Short mmCIF file of C-alpha atoms in Angstrom, two decimals:
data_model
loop_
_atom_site.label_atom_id
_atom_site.label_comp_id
_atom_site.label_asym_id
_atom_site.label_seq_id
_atom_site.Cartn_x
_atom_site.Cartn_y
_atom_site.Cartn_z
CA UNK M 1 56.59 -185.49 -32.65
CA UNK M 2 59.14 -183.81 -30.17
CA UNK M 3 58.37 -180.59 -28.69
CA UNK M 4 60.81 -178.31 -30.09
CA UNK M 5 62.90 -176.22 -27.34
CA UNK M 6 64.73 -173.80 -29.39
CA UNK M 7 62.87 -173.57 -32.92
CA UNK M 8 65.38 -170.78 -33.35
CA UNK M 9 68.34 -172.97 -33.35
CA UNK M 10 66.80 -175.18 -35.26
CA UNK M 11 66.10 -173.36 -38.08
CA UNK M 12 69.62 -171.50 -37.98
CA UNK M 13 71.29 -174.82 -38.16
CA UNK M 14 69.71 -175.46 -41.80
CA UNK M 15 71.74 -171.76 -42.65
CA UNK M 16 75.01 -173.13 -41.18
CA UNK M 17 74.84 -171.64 -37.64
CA UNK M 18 76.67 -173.59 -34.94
CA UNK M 19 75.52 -173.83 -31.73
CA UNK M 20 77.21 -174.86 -28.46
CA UNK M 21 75.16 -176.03 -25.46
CA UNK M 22 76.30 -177.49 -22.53
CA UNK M 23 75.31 -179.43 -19.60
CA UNK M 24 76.72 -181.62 -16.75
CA UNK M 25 74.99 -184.87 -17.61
CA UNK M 26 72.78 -187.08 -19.48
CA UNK M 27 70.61 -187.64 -16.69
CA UNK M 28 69.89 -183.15 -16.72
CA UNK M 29 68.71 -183.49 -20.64
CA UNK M 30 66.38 -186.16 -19.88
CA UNK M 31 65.24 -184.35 -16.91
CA UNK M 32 64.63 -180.90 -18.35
CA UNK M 33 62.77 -182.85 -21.61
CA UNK M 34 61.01 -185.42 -19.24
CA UNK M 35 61.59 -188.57 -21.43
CA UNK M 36 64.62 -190.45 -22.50
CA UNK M 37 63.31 -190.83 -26.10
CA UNK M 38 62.66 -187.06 -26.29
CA UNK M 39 66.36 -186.88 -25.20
CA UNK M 40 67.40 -189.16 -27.77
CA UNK M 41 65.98 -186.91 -30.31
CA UNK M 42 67.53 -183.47 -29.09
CA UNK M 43 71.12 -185.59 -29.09
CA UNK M 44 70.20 -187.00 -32.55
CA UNK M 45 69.58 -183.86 -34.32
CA UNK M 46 72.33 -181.82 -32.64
CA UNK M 47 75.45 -183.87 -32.85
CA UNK M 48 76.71 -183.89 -36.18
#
């Protein structure tokens, strides 16, 4: 199970919130969740 950075966010997106994140590069996601499956996940569920 992924460790959920922003359960906020999460939620709101089941209530039709949008929300924009940025970042430079792939390589700083997989960084900042320290595994490129984990990555995968956060990319999955927030590009729609």
């Amino acid at each position: 199970m992924m460790n959920n950075q922003c359960p906020a966010a999460d939620e709101a997106g089941g209530a039709g919130v949008q929300v924009t994140a940025y970042t430079q590069t792939w390589s700083d996601i997989v960084a900042r969740l320290g595994d490129s499956a984990k990555a995968g996940q956060v990319m999955g569920t927030t590009t729609r």
